[in-house]
Tab-separated table of C-alpha atoms in Angstrom:
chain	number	residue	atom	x	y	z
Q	854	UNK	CA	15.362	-13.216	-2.797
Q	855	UNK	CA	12.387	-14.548	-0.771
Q	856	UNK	CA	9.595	-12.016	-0.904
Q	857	UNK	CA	7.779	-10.600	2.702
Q	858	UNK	CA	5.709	-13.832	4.741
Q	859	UNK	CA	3.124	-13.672	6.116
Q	860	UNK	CA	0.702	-15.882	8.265
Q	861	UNK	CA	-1.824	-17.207	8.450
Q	862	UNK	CA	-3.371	-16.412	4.662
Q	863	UNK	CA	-7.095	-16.676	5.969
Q	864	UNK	CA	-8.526	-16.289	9.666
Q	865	UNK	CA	-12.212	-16.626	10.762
Q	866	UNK	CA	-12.795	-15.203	14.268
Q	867	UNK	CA	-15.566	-14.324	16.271
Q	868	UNK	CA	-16.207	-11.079	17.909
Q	869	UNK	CA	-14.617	-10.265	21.431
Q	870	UNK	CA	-11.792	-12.952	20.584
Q	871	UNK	CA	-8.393	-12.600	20.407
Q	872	UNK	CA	-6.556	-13.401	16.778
Q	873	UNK	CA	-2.924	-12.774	15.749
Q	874	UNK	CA	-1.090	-12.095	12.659
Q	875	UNK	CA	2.762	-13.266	11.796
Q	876	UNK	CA	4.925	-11.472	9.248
Q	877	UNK	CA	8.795	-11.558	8.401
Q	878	UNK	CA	10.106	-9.265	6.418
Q	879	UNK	CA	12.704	-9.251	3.540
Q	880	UNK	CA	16.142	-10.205	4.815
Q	881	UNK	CA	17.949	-7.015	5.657
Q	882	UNK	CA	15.020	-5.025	5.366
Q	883	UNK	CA	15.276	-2.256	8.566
Q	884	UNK	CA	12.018	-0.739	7.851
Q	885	UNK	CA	8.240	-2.921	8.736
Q	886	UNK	CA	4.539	-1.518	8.052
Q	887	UNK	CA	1.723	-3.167	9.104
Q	888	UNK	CA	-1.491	-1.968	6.561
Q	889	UNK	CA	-5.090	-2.650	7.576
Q	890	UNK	CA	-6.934	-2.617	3.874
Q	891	UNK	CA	-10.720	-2.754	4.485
Q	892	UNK	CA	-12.513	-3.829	1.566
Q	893	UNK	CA	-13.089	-1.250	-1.706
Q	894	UNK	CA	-10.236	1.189	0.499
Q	895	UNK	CA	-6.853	1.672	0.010
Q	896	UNK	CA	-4.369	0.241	2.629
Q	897	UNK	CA	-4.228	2.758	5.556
Q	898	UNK	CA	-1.086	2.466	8.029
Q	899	UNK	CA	-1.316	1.073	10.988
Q	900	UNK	CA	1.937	0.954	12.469
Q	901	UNK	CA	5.896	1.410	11.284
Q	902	UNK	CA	8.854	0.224	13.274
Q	903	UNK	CA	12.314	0.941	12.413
Q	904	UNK	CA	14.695	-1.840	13.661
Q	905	UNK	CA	12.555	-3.256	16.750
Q	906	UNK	CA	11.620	0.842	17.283
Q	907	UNK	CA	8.473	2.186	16.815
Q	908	UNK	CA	8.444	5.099	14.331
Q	909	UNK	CA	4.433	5.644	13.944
Q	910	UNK	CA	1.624	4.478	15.930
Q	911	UNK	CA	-0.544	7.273	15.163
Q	912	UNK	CA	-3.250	5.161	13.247
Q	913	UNK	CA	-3.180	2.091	15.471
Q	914	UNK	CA	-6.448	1.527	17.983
Q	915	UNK	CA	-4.643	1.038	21.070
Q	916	UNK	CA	-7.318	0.255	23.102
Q	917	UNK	CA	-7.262	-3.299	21.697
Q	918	UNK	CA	-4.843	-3.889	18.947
Q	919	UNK	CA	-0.903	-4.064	19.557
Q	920	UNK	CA	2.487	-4.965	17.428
Q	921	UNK	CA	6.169	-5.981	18.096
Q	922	UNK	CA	9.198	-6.741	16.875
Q	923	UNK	CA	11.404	-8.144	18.701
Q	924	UNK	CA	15.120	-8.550	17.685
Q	925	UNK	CA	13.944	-6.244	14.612
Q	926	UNK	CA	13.397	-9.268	12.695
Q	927	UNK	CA	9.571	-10.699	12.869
Q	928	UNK	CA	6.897	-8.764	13.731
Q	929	UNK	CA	3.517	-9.916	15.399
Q	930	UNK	CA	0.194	-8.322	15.252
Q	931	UNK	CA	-2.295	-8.848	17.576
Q	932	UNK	CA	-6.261	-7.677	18.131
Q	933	UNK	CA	-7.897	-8.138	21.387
Q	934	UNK	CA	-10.801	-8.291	21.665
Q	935	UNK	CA	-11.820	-8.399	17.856
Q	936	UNK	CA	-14.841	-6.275	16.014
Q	937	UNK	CA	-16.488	-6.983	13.064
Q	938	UNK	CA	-15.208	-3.750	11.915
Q	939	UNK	CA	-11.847	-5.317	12.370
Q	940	UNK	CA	-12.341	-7.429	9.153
Q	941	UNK	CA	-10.100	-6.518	6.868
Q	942	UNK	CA	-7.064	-7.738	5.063
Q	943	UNK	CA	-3.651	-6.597	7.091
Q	944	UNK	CA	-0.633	-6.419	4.831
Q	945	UNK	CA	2.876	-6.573	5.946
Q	946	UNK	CA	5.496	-4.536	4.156
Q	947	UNK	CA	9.348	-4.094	4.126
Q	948	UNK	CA	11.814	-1.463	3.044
Q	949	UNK	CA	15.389	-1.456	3.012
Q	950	UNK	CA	16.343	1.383	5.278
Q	951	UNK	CA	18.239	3.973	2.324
Q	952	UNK	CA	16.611	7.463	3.491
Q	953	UNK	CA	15.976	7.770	-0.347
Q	954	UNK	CA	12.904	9.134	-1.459
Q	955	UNK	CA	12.101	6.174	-3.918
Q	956	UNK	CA	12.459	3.671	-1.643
Q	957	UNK	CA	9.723	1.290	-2.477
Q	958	UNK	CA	8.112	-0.910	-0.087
Q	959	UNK	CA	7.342	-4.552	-0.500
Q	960	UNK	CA	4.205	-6.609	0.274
Q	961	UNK	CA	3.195	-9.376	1.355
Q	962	UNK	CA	-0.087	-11.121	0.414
Q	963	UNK	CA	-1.984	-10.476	3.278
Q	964	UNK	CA	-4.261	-11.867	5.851
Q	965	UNK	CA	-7.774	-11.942	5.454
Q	966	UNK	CA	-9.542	-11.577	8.419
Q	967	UNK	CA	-13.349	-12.000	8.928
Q	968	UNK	CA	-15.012	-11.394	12.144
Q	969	UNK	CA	-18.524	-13.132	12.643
G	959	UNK	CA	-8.587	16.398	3.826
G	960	UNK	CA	-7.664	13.887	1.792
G	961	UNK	CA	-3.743	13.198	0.907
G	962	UNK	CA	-4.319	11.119	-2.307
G	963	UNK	CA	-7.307	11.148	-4.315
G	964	UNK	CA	-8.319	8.547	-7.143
G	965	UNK	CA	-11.816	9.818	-8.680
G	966	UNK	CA	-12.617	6.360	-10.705
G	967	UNK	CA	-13.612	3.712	-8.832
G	968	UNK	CA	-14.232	1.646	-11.798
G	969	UNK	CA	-12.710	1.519	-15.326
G	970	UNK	CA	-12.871	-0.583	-18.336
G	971	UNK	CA	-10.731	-0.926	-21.213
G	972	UNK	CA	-10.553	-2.751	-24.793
G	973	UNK	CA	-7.778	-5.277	-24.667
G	974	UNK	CA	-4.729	-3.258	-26.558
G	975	UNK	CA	-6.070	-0.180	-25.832
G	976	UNK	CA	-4.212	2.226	-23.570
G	977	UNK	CA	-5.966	3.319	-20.482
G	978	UNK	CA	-5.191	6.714	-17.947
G	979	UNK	CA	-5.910	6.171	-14.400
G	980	UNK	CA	-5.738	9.372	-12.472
G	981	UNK	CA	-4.731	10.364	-9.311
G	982	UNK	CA	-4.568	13.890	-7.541
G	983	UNK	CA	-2.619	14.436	-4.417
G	984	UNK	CA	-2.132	17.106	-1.770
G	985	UNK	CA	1.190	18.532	0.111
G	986	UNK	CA	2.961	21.285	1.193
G	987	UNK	CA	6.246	19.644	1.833
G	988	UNK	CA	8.515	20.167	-1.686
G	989	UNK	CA	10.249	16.875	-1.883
G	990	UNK	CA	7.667	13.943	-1.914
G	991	UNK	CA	7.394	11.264	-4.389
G	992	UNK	CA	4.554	9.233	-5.566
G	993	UNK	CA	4.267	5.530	-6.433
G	994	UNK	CA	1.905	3.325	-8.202
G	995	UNK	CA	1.219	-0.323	-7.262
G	996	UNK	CA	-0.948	-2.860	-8.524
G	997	UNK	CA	-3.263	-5.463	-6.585
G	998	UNK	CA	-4.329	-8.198	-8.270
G	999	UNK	CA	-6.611	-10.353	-6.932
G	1000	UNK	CA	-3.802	-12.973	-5.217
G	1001	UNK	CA	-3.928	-9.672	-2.493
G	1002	UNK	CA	-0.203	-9.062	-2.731
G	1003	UNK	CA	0.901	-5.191	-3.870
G	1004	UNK	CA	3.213	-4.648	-6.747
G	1005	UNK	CA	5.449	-2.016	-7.037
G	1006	UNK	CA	4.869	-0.095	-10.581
G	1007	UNK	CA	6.152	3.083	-11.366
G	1008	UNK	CA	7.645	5.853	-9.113
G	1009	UNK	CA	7.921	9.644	-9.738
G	1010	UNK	CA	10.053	12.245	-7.525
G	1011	UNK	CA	8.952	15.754	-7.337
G	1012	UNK	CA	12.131	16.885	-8.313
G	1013	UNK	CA	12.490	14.911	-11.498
G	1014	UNK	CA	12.569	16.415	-14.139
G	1015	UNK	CA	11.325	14.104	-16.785
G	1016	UNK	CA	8.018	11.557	-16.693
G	1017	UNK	CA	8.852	8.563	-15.255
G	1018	UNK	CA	8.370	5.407	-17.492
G	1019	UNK	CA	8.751	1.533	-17.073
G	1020	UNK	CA	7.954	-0.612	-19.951
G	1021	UNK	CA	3.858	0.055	-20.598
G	1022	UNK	CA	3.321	1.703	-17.431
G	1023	UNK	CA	4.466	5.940	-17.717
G	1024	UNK	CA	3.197	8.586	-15.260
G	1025	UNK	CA	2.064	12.069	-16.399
G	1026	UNK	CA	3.239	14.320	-13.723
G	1027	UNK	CA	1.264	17.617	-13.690
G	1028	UNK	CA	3.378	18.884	-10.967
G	1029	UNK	CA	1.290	22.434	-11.174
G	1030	UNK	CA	-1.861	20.398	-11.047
G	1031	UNK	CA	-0.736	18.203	-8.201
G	1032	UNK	CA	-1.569	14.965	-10.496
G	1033	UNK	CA	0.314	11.813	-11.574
G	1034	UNK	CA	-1.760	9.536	-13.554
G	1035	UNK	CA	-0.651	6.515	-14.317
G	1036	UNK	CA	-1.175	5.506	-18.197
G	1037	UNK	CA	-0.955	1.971	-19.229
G	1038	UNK	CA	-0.261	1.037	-23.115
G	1039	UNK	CA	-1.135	-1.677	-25.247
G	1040	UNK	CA	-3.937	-3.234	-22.360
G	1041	UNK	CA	-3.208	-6.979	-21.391
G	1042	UNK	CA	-5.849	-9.248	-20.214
G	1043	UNK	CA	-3.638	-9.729	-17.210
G	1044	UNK	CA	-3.833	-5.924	-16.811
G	1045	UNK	CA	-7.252	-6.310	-14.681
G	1046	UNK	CA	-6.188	-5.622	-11.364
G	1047	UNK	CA	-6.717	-2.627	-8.524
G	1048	UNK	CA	-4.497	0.330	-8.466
G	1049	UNK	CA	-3.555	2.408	-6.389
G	1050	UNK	CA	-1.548	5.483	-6.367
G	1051	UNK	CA	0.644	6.484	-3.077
G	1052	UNK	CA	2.601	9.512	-2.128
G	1053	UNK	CA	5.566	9.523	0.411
G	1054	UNK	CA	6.425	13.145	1.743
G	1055	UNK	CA	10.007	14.202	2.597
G	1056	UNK	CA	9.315	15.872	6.044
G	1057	UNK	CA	7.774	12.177	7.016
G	1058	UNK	CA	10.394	11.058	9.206
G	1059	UNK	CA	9.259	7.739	8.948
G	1060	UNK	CA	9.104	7.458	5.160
G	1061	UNK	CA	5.751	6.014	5.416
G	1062	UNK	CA	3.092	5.582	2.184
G	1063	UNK	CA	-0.509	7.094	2.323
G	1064	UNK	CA	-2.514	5.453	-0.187
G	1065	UNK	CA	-5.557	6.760	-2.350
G	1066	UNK	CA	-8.836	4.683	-2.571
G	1067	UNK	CA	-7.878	2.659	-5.424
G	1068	UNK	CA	-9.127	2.460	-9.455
G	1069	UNK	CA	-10.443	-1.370	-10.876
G	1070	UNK	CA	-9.444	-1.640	-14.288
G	1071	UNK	CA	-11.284	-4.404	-16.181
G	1072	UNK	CA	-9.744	-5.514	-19.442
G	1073	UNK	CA	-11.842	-6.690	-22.057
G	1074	UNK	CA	-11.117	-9.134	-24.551
């Protein structure tokens, strides 16, 4: 089966400009998890939707970064105005929605953002 | 306080050697389990090993087994027989039962150089 997309791979940006991110998820898969992984850190969640729902937005900056997913399919990512705290590497992930505690979640490769 | 904790940022290991990467972790919620991944440097996370706090028995998969310390909160992640291709960051991840959203919290990460 095809593994979690995601687009673009690399992104150069400068601060106070707007950049977004593209990811679609395993066929099937209910459950979507955007990661922000700063360099040397683990990822940390930034947002979970369940279906085209949001589940947890706890860790997302709201003041200038937002997500959809629309038709619970795709989701978009999007930071306006960027920081150059901001760079970072945002993962996608998928689960299949099973309510089973080993449930694993799949990744895709990322995109590497650097803000100048 | 800190939900997953790996205390080596850095390890090294003879090629055929077996290595321990450890990783502490702190809840209160009974059922949670906990999941090791690998990142190589492509960026993309792979799924490893997984451990449920109600099994009973270490979890293994090929050269990767976890020692659960369940007492000691711990579940290090030993790798046998070191592979060149073993050089990689891990990370160990815990996903907690009362988590509606079945999200993973990650720890900082371990390198693990193999030498030849």
């Amino acid at each position: 089966e095809a593994g979690v997309a995601q687009s673009p791979r690399y992104k150069i940006i400068e601060k106070r400009q707007s950049v977004a991110f593209w990811c679609n998820p395993i066929s099937g898969h209910a459950t979507l998890y955007w990661y922000q992984q700063i360099l040397g850190q683990g990822p940390k969640l930034l947002i979970q939707f369940q279906n085209n729902g949001v589940v947890d937005d706890s860790q997302l900056p709201k003041d200038r970064f937002s997500a959809e997913r629309l038709k619970g399919v795709d989701s978009t990512l999007k930071i306006q105005p960027a920081k150059l705290e901001d760079s970072a590497v945002y993962l996608c992930a998928s689960s299949a929605r099973t309510g089973r505690m080993n449930t694993e979640a799949f990744f895709g490769q990322g995109t590497r953002l650097t803000v100048v | 306080a800190q939900k997953i904790t790996q205390t080596q940022p850095g390890m090294f290991v003879q090629e055929k050697e077996a290595v321990t990467l450890d990783c502490t972790y702190d809840t209160s919620d009974p059922s949670y389990g906990l999941f090791w991944y690998k990142q190589p440097s492509s960026g993309e996370m792979i799924f490893l090993i997984y451990q449920g706090s109600y099994d009973q028995q270490n979890a293994t998969e090929g050269r990767y087994s976890l020692n659960f310390q369940k007492a000691r909160k711990s579940a290090n992640l030993v790798i046998s027989a070191s592979q060149l291709g073993d050089s990689a960051m891990y990370f160990c991840a815990m996903r907690e039962g009362r988590n509606a959203g079945n999200m993973l919290t990650f720890g900082g990460g371990t390198r693990l150089m193999v030498k030849p």
